[in-house]
XYZ file of C-alpha atoms in Angstrom:
732
model
C 62.688 137.813 -53.280
C 61.943 140.559 -55.812
C 58.546 140.633 -57.457
C 57.788 141.230 -61.116
C 57.645 144.927 -62.014
C 60.038 146.044 -59.242
C 62.422 148.828 -60.323
C 66.013 149.002 -59.060
C 67.730 152.417 -59.184
C 64.769 153.605 -61.291
C 66.477 151.844 -64.167
C 66.272 148.052 -63.978
C 62.787 146.528 -64.239
C 62.497 142.979 -62.872
C 60.721 140.755 -65.439
C 61.013 137.251 -63.963
C 63.150 134.979 -61.799
C 65.274 132.670 -63.945
C 67.511 130.872 -61.445
C 68.722 130.443 -57.904
C 72.045 129.439 -56.326
C 73.433 128.815 -52.869
C 73.777 132.465 -51.956
C 71.909 134.443 -54.643
C 68.860 134.614 -56.911
C 69.069 135.529 -60.604
C 66.424 137.632 -62.399
C 65.799 138.631 -65.987
C 65.436 142.407 -66.121
C 65.249 145.271 -68.601
C 67.605 148.234 -68.479
C 65.373 151.166 -69.496
C 68.337 153.506 -69.840
C 70.031 151.439 -72.591
C 66.893 149.499 -73.615
C 68.434 146.051 -73.285
C 67.802 142.849 -71.362
C 70.182 142.046 -68.513
C 70.598 139.440 -65.779
C 70.642 140.622 -62.156
C 72.167 138.429 -59.435
C 70.835 139.450 -56.004
C 72.325 138.294 -52.679
C 69.707 136.319 -50.741
C 68.021 138.042 -47.831
C 69.271 135.601 -45.172
C 72.903 136.466 -46.016
C 72.646 140.260 -46.223
C 73.488 140.770 -42.544
C 76.530 138.459 -42.709
C 79.611 140.533 -43.567
C 81.542 137.484 -44.816
C 78.833 136.564 -47.346
C 78.558 140.157 -48.535
C 82.329 140.278 -48.970
C 82.332 137.006 -50.907
C 79.493 138.257 -53.111
C 81.408 141.452 -53.884
C 84.532 139.411 -54.537
C 82.753 137.622 -57.402
C 81.753 140.940 -58.943
C 85.248 142.371 -58.598
C 86.852 139.270 -60.109
C 84.499 139.131 -63.107
C 84.405 142.907 -63.652
C 88.136 142.880 -64.393
C 87.571 140.549 -67.345
C 86.404 141.446 -70.832
C 86.343 138.528 -73.242
C 83.800 137.039 -75.690
C 83.835 133.758 -73.732
C 83.243 135.297 -70.285
C 79.887 136.651 -69.068
C 80.287 140.444 -68.845
C 79.573 142.386 -65.658
C 77.949 145.787 -66.264
C 77.413 147.174 -62.779
C 77.797 146.382 -59.050
C 75.295 148.060 -56.713
C 74.813 148.379 -52.939
C 71.321 149.839 -52.497
C 70.589 149.926 -48.778
C 70.726 146.325 -47.576
C 70.244 145.106 -51.174
C 73.408 143.885 -52.915
C 73.281 142.894 -56.564
C 75.346 142.498 -59.747
C 74.072 143.541 -63.191
C 75.399 141.162 -65.856
C 75.081 140.208 -69.507
C 71.985 138.068 -70.142
C 72.926 134.878 -71.996
C 70.000 132.976 -73.489
C 70.869 129.275 -73.562
C 71.530 126.199 -71.440
C 74.392 125.052 -69.240
C 76.943 122.598 -70.598
C 75.864 120.189 -67.840
C 72.271 120.186 -69.155
C 73.496 119.789 -72.725
C 75.613 116.727 -71.797
C 72.709 115.234 -69.848
C 70.447 115.756 -72.862
C 72.816 114.553 -75.579
C 75.202 112.165 -73.787
C 78.809 111.823 -74.929
C 79.693 114.525 -77.455
C 81.503 113.933 -80.732
C 85.208 114.783 -80.971
C 84.795 117.874 -83.193
C 81.921 119.244 -81.131
C 83.717 118.602 -77.817
C 86.902 120.324 -79.006
C 84.882 123.260 -80.392
C 83.230 123.800 -76.994
C 86.491 123.135 -75.098
C 88.395 125.722 -77.140
C 85.895 128.432 -76.250
C 85.975 127.420 -72.566
C 89.783 127.410 -72.580
C 89.986 130.854 -74.203
C 87.743 132.311 -71.498
C 89.730 130.643 -68.695
C 93.010 131.781 -70.289
C 91.759 135.387 -70.314
C 91.010 135.118 -66.586
C 94.477 133.672 -65.887
C 96.155 136.434 -67.915
C 94.387 138.941 -65.649
C 95.626 137.165 -62.521
C 92.318 135.430 -61.698
C 92.045 131.746 -60.720
C 88.406 130.629 -61.151
C 88.653 127.622 -58.733
C 85.214 126.241 -59.691
C 85.465 125.163 -63.341
C 82.621 122.718 -64.098
C 79.921 122.189 -66.771
C 77.331 123.934 -64.558
C 79.343 127.160 -64.888
C 79.543 127.022 -68.721
C 76.591 128.522 -70.606
C 75.988 127.675 -74.277
C 74.093 130.548 -75.889
C 71.513 130.140 -78.661
C 74.135 131.084 -81.297
C 76.528 128.376 -80.055
C 78.920 130.628 -78.136
C 80.238 129.233 -74.834
C 80.660 131.599 -71.900
C 82.347 131.065 -68.523
C 80.355 132.373 -65.566
C 80.158 132.299 -61.733
C 83.428 133.657 -60.351
C 81.958 133.313 -56.851
C 85.050 131.679 -55.313
C 87.648 133.098 -57.690
C 90.813 134.501 -56.187
C 93.738 136.560 -57.425
C 96.597 134.200 -58.266
C 99.467 134.635 -55.767
C 101.582 132.713 -53.277
C 98.651 133.013 -50.885
C 96.100 131.404 -53.206
C 94.852 128.661 -50.909
C 91.702 126.604 -51.128
C 90.695 127.587 -47.578
C 87.030 126.869 -46.912
C 85.785 127.854 -50.370
C 86.235 124.726 -52.432
C 85.030 123.896 -55.935
C 82.427 121.236 -56.670
C 83.760 117.903 -55.418
C 83.435 116.023 -58.744
C 85.697 118.561 -60.489
C 88.122 119.819 -57.809
C 91.865 119.317 -58.147
C 93.782 117.137 -55.646
C 95.416 120.205 -54.101
C 91.967 121.759 -53.496
C 90.740 118.489 -51.974
C 93.563 118.501 -49.441
C 93.170 122.262 -48.764
C 96.577 123.125 -50.208
C 98.071 125.652 -52.618
C 95.803 126.480 -55.546
C 96.896 128.170 -58.803
C 96.055 128.265 -62.520
C 96.963 124.573 -62.860
C 94.051 123.775 -60.522
C 91.690 125.265 -63.136
C 93.450 123.169 -65.806
C 92.699 119.999 -63.769
C 88.989 120.924 -63.445
C 88.927 121.783 -67.166
C 90.316 118.303 -67.910
C 87.607 116.633 -65.786
C 84.954 118.691 -67.629
C 86.428 117.655 -70.994
C 86.406 114.007 -69.768
C 82.681 114.317 -69.020
C 82.002 115.851 -72.438
C 83.553 112.941 -74.368
C 82.329 110.120 -72.093
C 79.023 111.478 -70.768
C 80.054 110.848 -67.130
C 82.489 112.127 -64.491
C 85.582 109.953 -63.795
C 85.044 109.631 -60.009
C 81.738 108.883 -58.287
C 80.866 107.827 -54.753
C 78.235 107.675 -52.044
C 79.418 110.937 -50.457
C 81.671 113.914 -51.105
C 84.510 112.553 -48.973
C 84.722 109.390 -51.099
C 84.885 111.438 -54.302
C 87.496 113.837 -52.879
C 89.690 110.903 -51.809
C 89.358 109.417 -55.297
C 90.787 112.637 -56.796
C 93.733 112.289 -54.396
C 94.484 108.576 -54.672
C 92.645 106.629 -57.381
C 93.838 106.398 -61.007
C 91.358 107.706 -63.542
C 89.757 105.275 -65.989
C 90.911 106.032 -69.543
C 88.320 107.968 -71.611
C 88.798 105.526 -74.505
C 87.752 102.635 -72.233
C 84.432 104.409 -71.584
C 84.008 105.695 -75.147
C 86.202 103.934 -77.783
C 85.517 106.806 -80.221
C 87.790 109.165 -78.212
C 90.945 109.701 -80.357
C 94.499 109.311 -79.041
C 95.373 113.018 -79.107
C 92.282 114.129 -77.164
C 92.747 111.364 -74.578
C 96.356 112.398 -73.947
C 95.294 116.050 -73.561
C 92.734 114.989 -70.915
C 95.281 112.803 -69.091
C 97.898 115.584 -69.009
C 95.320 118.082 -67.708
C 94.280 115.692 -64.907
C 97.673 114.626 -63.546
C 97.544 114.230 -59.736
C 100.655 116.398 -59.305
C 100.321 119.957 -60.596
C 103.877 120.074 -61.924
C 103.068 117.283 -64.423
C 100.078 119.155 -65.947
C 100.080 121.791 -68.656
C 101.844 124.956 -67.520
C 99.199 127.284 -68.977
C 95.878 127.338 -70.798
C 97.707 128.608 -73.889
C 99.499 125.244 -74.140
C 96.139 123.419 -73.816
C 94.621 125.547 -76.601
C 97.596 124.816 -78.894
C 97.204 121.049 -78.446
C 93.394 121.189 -78.824
C 93.709 123.017 -82.143
C 96.238 120.461 -83.329
C 93.930 117.645 -82.203
C 91.284 118.958 -84.626
C 93.737 118.437 -87.496
C 95.538 115.326 -86.200
C 93.022 113.425 -84.051
C 95.215 110.295 -84.054
C 98.525 112.173 -83.655
C 100.859 111.375 -80.765
C 102.119 114.931 -80.169
C 101.196 115.623 -76.519
C 104.486 115.943 -74.602
C 104.638 114.490 -71.095
C 106.462 116.407 -68.364
C 109.634 114.462 -67.362
C 109.293 112.722 -63.991
C 111.962 113.212 -61.316
C 114.345 110.233 -60.799
C 113.764 109.083 -57.224
C 116.099 106.069 -57.440
C 119.473 105.989 -55.607
C 122.678 104.029 -56.152
C 123.606 101.056 -53.919
C 126.319 101.998 -51.402
C 128.852 99.352 -50.250
C 129.567 99.397 -46.479
C 133.208 98.692 -45.537
C 134.201 96.261 -42.791
C 135.301 99.175 -40.592
C 131.930 100.958 -41.000
C 130.090 97.693 -40.340
C 132.135 97.203 -37.127
C 131.235 100.706 -35.946
C 127.547 100.051 -36.597
C 127.686 96.822 -34.627
C 129.584 98.492 -31.761
C 126.997 101.311 -31.588
C 124.130 98.858 -31.469
C 125.293 97.444 -28.135
C 123.176 99.649 -25.935
C 122.284 96.967 -23.397
C 124.368 95.033 -20.881
C 123.384 92.212 -18.559
C 124.096 92.604 -14.798
C 125.201 89.779 -12.449
C 121.590 88.702 -11.969
C 121.098 88.134 -15.680
C 118.749 91.166 -16.206
C 119.668 93.781 -18.855
C 120.607 97.292 -17.749
C 118.803 99.800 -19.908
C 120.576 102.880 -21.259
C 124.252 101.820 -20.909
C 126.888 101.709 -23.660
C 130.054 99.583 -23.385
C 133.211 101.582 -24.148
C 136.163 99.852 -25.767
C 138.463 100.769 -22.867
C 138.553 98.818 -19.589
C 135.814 100.084 -17.250
C 136.605 101.749 -13.926
C 135.125 99.906 -10.903
C 133.559 102.081 -8.224
C 132.643 101.352 -4.599
C 129.854 103.258 -2.871
C 129.777 103.461 0.906
C 126.881 104.795 2.950
C 128.033 106.664 6.071
C 126.174 106.139 9.334
C 126.285 109.760 10.483
C 125.833 111.535 7.136
C 125.270 110.641 3.508
C 128.638 111.088 1.853
C 130.074 109.253 -1.148
C 133.684 108.653 -2.089
C 135.324 107.048 -5.121
C 137.687 104.067 -4.915
C 139.617 103.032 -8.034
C 140.840 99.520 -8.815
C 144.436 100.497 -7.912
C 143.412 100.723 -4.264
C 143.972 104.478 -3.912
C 141.146 106.377 -2.214
C 139.983 109.925 -2.321
C 139.560 111.544 1.155
C 136.321 110.557 2.832
C 134.806 109.556 6.181
C 134.999 106.042 7.460
C 131.746 104.173 7.713
C 130.496 101.013 9.465
C 128.352 98.096 8.184
C 129.290 98.838 4.535
C 127.537 97.276 1.577
C 129.696 97.118 -1.588
C 128.913 96.410 -5.289
C 130.754 96.972 -8.578
C 129.237 98.767 -11.557
C 130.409 100.707 -14.681
C 131.559 104.319 -14.588
C 129.117 106.800 -16.164
C 129.505 106.676 -19.986
C 129.850 110.485 -20.107
C 132.796 110.374 -17.658
C 134.424 107.514 -19.567
C 134.177 109.384 -22.904
C 135.596 112.520 -21.279
C 138.623 110.663 -19.901
C 139.240 108.863 -23.199
C 139.026 112.096 -25.196
C 141.379 113.845 -22.800
C 143.961 111.069 -23.169
C 143.791 111.213 -26.973
C 144.153 115.005 -26.936
C 147.294 114.811 -24.735
C 148.810 112.136 -27.002
C 148.194 114.226 -30.139
C 149.800 117.318 -28.536
C 152.815 115.231 -27.564
C 153.285 113.816 -31.084
C 152.969 117.274 -32.680
C 155.617 118.619 -30.280
C 158.043 115.819 -31.133
C 157.558 116.408 -34.876
C 158.192 120.161 -34.509
C 161.411 119.533 -32.550
C 162.711 117.060 -35.139
C 161.901 119.443 -38.015
C 163.637 122.353 -36.270
C 166.721 120.325 -35.461
C 166.915 118.860 -38.979
C 166.520 122.315 -40.524
C 169.443 123.745 -38.556
C 171.836 121.143 -39.958
C 170.477 120.913 -43.515
C 169.323 124.449 -44.375
C 172.426 125.544 -46.217
C 173.034 122.392 -48.188
C 169.327 121.873 -48.929
C 168.975 125.357 -50.405
C 172.031 124.881 -52.551
C 170.750 121.433 -53.652
C 167.320 122.830 -54.680
C 168.933 125.705 -56.535
C 171.227 123.270 -58.294
C 168.267 121.067 -59.301
C 166.413 124.065 -60.735
C 169.521 125.112 -62.645
C 169.878 121.602 -64.080
C 166.170 121.565 -65.065
C 166.457 124.909 -66.819
C 169.595 123.762 -68.577
C 167.862 120.599 -69.794
C 164.878 122.654 -71.043
C 167.238 125.043 -72.839
C 169.089 122.130 -74.447
C 165.780 120.588 -75.580
C 164.651 123.905 -77.036
C 167.982 124.272 -78.838
C 167.565 120.732 -80.101
C 164.070 121.598 -81.426
C 162.039 119.161 -79.354
C 160.409 121.867 -77.173
C 158.845 125.232 -78.038
C 157.449 128.081 -75.966
C 153.648 128.334 -75.991
C 152.609 131.581 -77.740
C 149.688 133.761 -76.641
C 146.571 133.280 -78.799
C 143.924 134.730 -76.442
C 141.781 137.341 -78.195
C 142.585 136.013 -81.677
C 139.985 134.517 -83.972
C 139.979 130.747 -84.423
C 141.602 131.032 -87.875
C 144.250 133.456 -86.586
C 145.005 131.180 -83.622
C 145.478 128.137 -85.881
C 147.870 130.106 -88.104
C 149.852 131.297 -85.074
C 150.127 127.782 -83.616
C 151.201 126.408 -86.998
C 154.278 128.659 -86.785
C 155.252 126.751 -83.605
C 154.283 123.310 -84.982
C 151.451 122.981 -82.442
C 148.029 121.430 -83.092
C 144.891 123.095 -81.587
C 142.232 121.028 -79.840
C 139.062 123.136 -79.716
C 136.268 123.499 -77.183
C 133.461 126.013 -77.797
C 131.360 127.585 -75.042
C 128.842 130.409 -74.818
C 130.299 133.688 -73.538
C 128.441 136.985 -73.254
C 131.679 139.042 -73.118
C 133.567 137.691 -76.151
C 132.734 137.773 -79.823
C 131.821 134.571 -81.601
C 134.823 132.437 -82.782
C 137.257 134.341 -80.501
C 139.778 132.474 -78.284
C 138.986 133.083 -74.600
C 141.432 130.676 -72.897
C 144.421 128.441 -73.649
C 146.203 125.523 -71.972
C 149.250 125.594 -71.601
C 149.633 129.263 -70.677
C 151.775 131.703 -72.641
C 155.536 131.057 -72.253
C 155.260 127.468 -70.981
C 157.456 124.844 -72.685
C 155.536 122.321 -74.732
C 156.585 119.482 -77.006
C 156.659 120.326 -80.677
C 153.792 118.758 -82.707
C 151.751 118.169 -79.536
C 148.095 119.160 -79.038
C 147.167 122.241 -76.996
C 143.701 123.007 -75.667
C 141.987 126.191 -76.817
C 138.528 127.442 -75.798
C 136.598 129.610 -78.254
C 133.469 131.675 -77.738
C 130.154 130.759 -79.331
C 129.036 134.285 -78.544
C 126.091 135.064 -76.367
C 123.500 132.300 -75.962
C 120.830 135.007 -76.022
C 119.228 135.194 -79.486
C 117.913 138.575 -80.637
C 114.817 137.469 -82.553
C 114.373 140.889 -84.151
C 117.936 140.961 -85.502
C 117.524 137.399 -86.804
C 114.515 138.455 -88.899
C 111.889 136.384 -87.090
C 109.306 139.167 -87.461
C 109.483 138.821 -91.251
C 108.948 135.035 -91.214
C 105.792 133.105 -91.908
C 104.392 130.817 -89.234
C 105.949 127.713 -90.829
C 109.343 129.406 -91.233
C 109.249 130.500 -87.581
C 108.391 126.974 -86.399
C 111.421 125.607 -88.293
C 113.678 128.350 -86.892
C 112.618 127.752 -83.273
C 113.013 123.966 -83.625
C 116.544 124.340 -84.999
C 117.491 126.656 -82.120
C 115.893 124.434 -79.427
C 113.354 127.102 -78.461
C 109.835 126.137 -77.376
C 107.307 128.376 -79.143
C 103.603 128.757 -78.386
C 101.666 130.102 -81.395
C 98.494 132.180 -81.081
C 96.340 133.743 -83.829
C 94.469 137.022 -84.010
C 93.058 139.360 -86.634
C 95.210 142.332 -87.656
C 94.460 145.066 -90.184
C 98.132 145.901 -90.849
C 99.979 142.569 -90.820
C 99.521 140.138 -93.699
C 97.796 136.862 -92.869
C 100.306 134.191 -91.873
C 102.989 136.684 -90.852
C 104.128 137.275 -87.257
C 102.682 140.197 -85.263
C 104.786 139.868 -82.095
C 107.160 137.627 -80.098
C 107.439 137.692 -76.327
C 110.216 137.898 -75.262
C 112.288 139.229 -78.169
C 115.539 137.945 -76.629
C 115.695 134.271 -75.651
C 118.325 131.593 -74.993
C 118.373 128.076 -76.404
C 115.968 125.959 -74.369
C 113.818 129.014 -73.583
C 110.143 129.653 -74.325
C 108.471 132.334 -76.457
C 104.892 133.232 -77.287
C 104.320 134.080 -80.948
C 101.217 135.902 -82.199
C 100.420 135.222 -85.882
C 98.148 137.410 -88.005
C 94.937 136.043 -89.492
C 94.723 139.208 -91.604
C 91.962 141.805 -91.295
C 88.712 140.589 -89.797
C 86.250 140.169 -92.615
C 83.074 142.133 -92.043
C 79.855 140.410 -93.098
C 76.843 141.809 -94.929
C 73.426 140.514 -96.000
C 72.580 139.710 -99.615
C 69.731 141.985 -100.870
C 66.756 140.784 -102.981
C 67.394 141.650 -106.631
C 64.516 139.655 -108.195
C 62.180 141.699 -110.414
C 64.350 144.828 -109.989
C 65.782 146.676 -112.954
C 69.487 146.143 -113.509
C 70.207 149.752 -112.487
C 68.363 149.361 -109.167
C 70.026 145.958 -108.598
C 73.485 147.505 -109.001
C 72.559 150.190 -106.471
C 71.384 147.573 -103.953
C 74.650 145.628 -104.334
C 76.742 148.769 -103.815
C 74.708 149.747 -100.757
C 75.359 146.285 -99.241
C 79.107 146.555 -99.899
C 79.043 143.973 -102.715
C 80.159 144.018 -106.338
C 78.437 142.874 -109.518
C 79.733 139.553 -110.799
C 79.003 137.614 -114.003
C 75.855 138.786 -115.800
C 73.832 136.299 -117.895
C 70.614 136.624 -119.895
C 67.729 134.183 -120.239
C 64.173 134.114 -121.543
C 61.279 134.506 -119.117
C 57.576 134.779 -119.676
C 56.951 135.982 -116.096
C 59.744 138.550 -115.525
C 59.716 141.738 -117.561
C 62.516 142.116 -120.043
C 65.522 143.957 -118.506
C 64.622 143.006 -114.921
C 66.574 140.598 -112.744
C 65.177 137.057 -112.915
C 67.857 135.232 -110.850
C 70.790 135.858 -108.472
C 73.707 133.566 -107.545
C 73.376 134.183 -103.782
C 69.878 133.945 -102.265
C 68.498 137.008 -100.507
C 69.165 137.218 -96.784
C 72.376 135.138 -96.955
C 75.298 136.366 -94.826
C 78.207 137.098 -97.178
C 81.562 138.841 -96.829
C 81.759 142.478 -97.881
C 83.527 142.994 -101.190
C 82.316 139.684 -102.641
C 81.201 139.530 -106.295
C 77.651 138.324 -106.938
C 76.427 137.295 -110.370
C 72.838 137.642 -111.560
C 70.572 136.793 -114.561
C 68.661 139.407 -116.562
C 65.374 138.544 -118.293
C 65.454 138.663 -122.062
C 61.647 138.436 -122.248
C 59.557 135.521 -123.523
C 61.192 133.076 -125.923
C 60.372 133.816 -129.538
C 60.148 130.132 -130.369
C 57.138 128.094 -129.548
C 57.410 125.565 -126.720
C 56.826 125.164 -123.052
C 59.081 126.042 -120.095
C 58.882 124.200 -116.763
C 59.313 126.479 -113.752
C 59.452 125.718 -109.992
C 60.032 127.674 -106.770
C 61.255 127.100 -103.201
C 61.307 129.303 -100.099
C 62.814 127.790 -96.938
C 65.782 128.173 -94.555
C 68.726 125.866 -93.858
C 70.193 125.820 -90.303
C 73.711 124.236 -90.366
C 73.974 124.307 -86.547
C 71.429 121.471 -86.404
C 74.128 119.269 -87.954
C 77.213 120.668 -86.215
C 75.952 121.333 -82.665
C 76.712 124.057 -80.087
C 80.303 124.423 -81.291
C 79.021 125.564 -84.695
C 79.946 129.190 -84.005
C 83.653 128.321 -84.351
C 83.228 126.157 -87.496
C 83.222 127.332 -91.137
C 81.622 125.408 -94.002
C 81.728 125.764 -97.820
C 78.417 124.922 -99.448
C 76.790 125.178 -102.889
C 73.132 124.835 -103.954
C 72.070 122.980 -107.097
C 69.008 121.473 -108.816
C 69.065 117.743 -109.502
C 66.668 116.208 -112.074
C 66.515 112.870 -113.882
C 66.178 113.555 -117.613
C 65.772 110.600 -119.962
C 67.197 108.266 -117.330
C 70.285 110.412 -116.670
C 70.981 112.651 -113.658
C 71.276 116.323 -114.587
C 72.524 119.130 -112.280
C 71.763 122.837 -112.625
C 73.741 125.269 -110.345
C 71.600 127.638 -108.289
C 74.284 129.113 -105.918
C 78.072 128.825 -106.333
C 80.387 127.537 -103.555
C 80.188 129.984 -100.636
C 81.881 129.931 -97.213
C 79.423 130.307 -94.310
C 79.673 130.270 -90.528
C 78.274 127.149 -88.865
C 75.771 129.216 -86.882
C 74.468 131.246 -89.873
C 70.914 130.647 -91.151
C 71.022 130.194 -94.938
C 67.873 131.239 -96.876
C 67.040 128.748 -99.651
C 64.762 131.023 -101.666
C 64.439 130.733 -105.461
C 61.250 132.021 -107.084
C 61.988 131.152 -110.714
C 63.809 127.819 -111.082
C 63.716 126.619 -114.658
C 63.771 122.859 -115.005
C 64.164 120.442 -117.872
C 61.318 120.348 -120.392
C 58.733 117.698 -119.626
C 60.135 116.926 -116.115
C 57.723 117.948 -113.361
C 59.824 117.121 -110.249
C 63.362 117.691 -108.977
C 65.462 118.162 -105.866
C 67.139 121.331 -104.618
C 70.302 120.040 -102.909
C 72.633 121.731 -100.406
C 76.076 120.213 -100.966
C 79.373 120.333 -99.013
C 81.601 121.953 -101.668
C 84.739 120.277 -100.332
C 83.450 116.686 -100.096
C 80.489 116.860 -102.553
C 78.346 115.286 -99.830
C 74.624 116.186 -100.009
C 73.835 117.788 -96.659
C 70.122 118.534 -97.143
C 67.664 118.181 -100.055
C 64.177 119.568 -100.796
C 61.635 118.269 -103.350
C 60.416 120.878 -105.892
C 57.409 120.646 -108.248
C 57.718 122.125 -111.789
C 54.804 123.512 -113.799
C 54.634 124.175 -117.554
C 54.372 127.774 -118.781
C 53.192 128.726 -122.260
């Protein structure tokens, strides 16, 4: 164990121990070279002398170091310092998903999908780099303070290949796939199963299989059906339940094929929570047709089943088969002087042998092997004899009939040709023309000249142009009845579609979806920011050539990534200085208004549409109000102020980092019995994890009204999200 203040490599200062696992301890440390906090995972002392543990520890570092993704904990360095082995990683301040579920219970649908999408994107990045995590579970998902979810602990990850087996390193038993439980082949679909179990726990607050020991739980993954999430939590929508069930199929081939497919369905579930769009993988048909057994086959089966006979004493002889032929009876004699056997057949003839005295005789069946041999030999001789007779008869018949037969055949052919010629002269038959290589229109015109009607069949052909005839039946020159139908096969062209030539790259996402549906192509759509491609247009397709029934991955542009800036404080600044502050922050001046103020000097800014400190997109226009000095007319003004901060993540939850929200801020007062609203900040889009300053130092209220509410409102639904009471004071 490392103590506080220890330096590693004269660079990393140990600050405190923050965790411990089965084979390592984790410390918070400071990198003095880059002046940043890091996490250092150190292999425990009792394992440092074990080469297998050291190798496994390094394997985690190598697996994670290959990955660079916002939803995966980054690895900065891997160090072997004497007998000390450690990994320097990104420090993520937050809690594990397991702790969050235990604290909050079942998560809401939007929050669960928001967290699941970030998890899935991290796992997908690992899969795209050839890494199977093999231990996906809530304990290995860290939710940072800003709501970002990161995948960690690649301790038993392996490169995905035909050799990816579970071996002895198996994931946590409550989340392992059936193939891991049985120690079988393990690939990316095993991670998808564990992801599905984790998603099940998020929406229900509990794991699907529990037991007294690990063996019971592992067997449940293999054999027991999973209780439906909606039975545990009725609030789980149809789409999310079907995603979970497809992820957790017992057989890997029935699950999603990739994390990209899971992400696509999760995003759609956000929009259509009650939609029935999750496609099930077709099951193989294991049924077979009933076969009727003939009487002959049934007789053979019965004959073969007679493998026992009963001897003269009534006891069965084991291992004998009764042949259909008559058995040969044998007699065995034991000689007095020497042991010698001889065979006696029923006909009474004997093979040479020595005479013996005091003989004991009994009858029994010939050996089945000998009987089959004799029977087969007899059949073979009979067949040879029949073939010989047939050959002799054919030869003799040919000698006497050769001349006349040849003349007869020739005469028949001559008659047939004459009849065909007469029919052609009579106009009932025509010769089939050649139409191969012609277009379909040209072929129809050619056949019309011969009064023939085409019957078309179209097939894909990579060697012939579209609408070109590639075969005909009958063949060229054959006689065919006039006005009859002839079969022609035309080419549909190549079944490979060149997406570039078809203009897919110029389509919008909706146009591309329609195109792929019409051409029976399965398309997976992904989104990313791009500075050169217009939002909604396609960046790339992979592959660019695909056949009907194939699959493509389409990347759609979200346009350039909008950089954010912070709204400066313009209050009490001159208009010239205010314009400079806006320009420096990358913002533009919006609508300018003027109002009287007895507290703000004339010409200075007395109000701004966006409060100071608010995160806002660069290039946005911000309006402000310039003081026109005190009002010339007599009367009193009522002024109030507020200075607080609104945290939207407290309403949305850990998935807030992936959620956007449009809000506006207004003042609500009751004046003469009627509700009156005064806008303080126009509708602005914010990130769900952004802190919004609610700071207004000079709010002018209605005359004679000393209270009011500053309301934060959802601009899309007009729902009041948060409200603050403000006191107003009269000014002379």
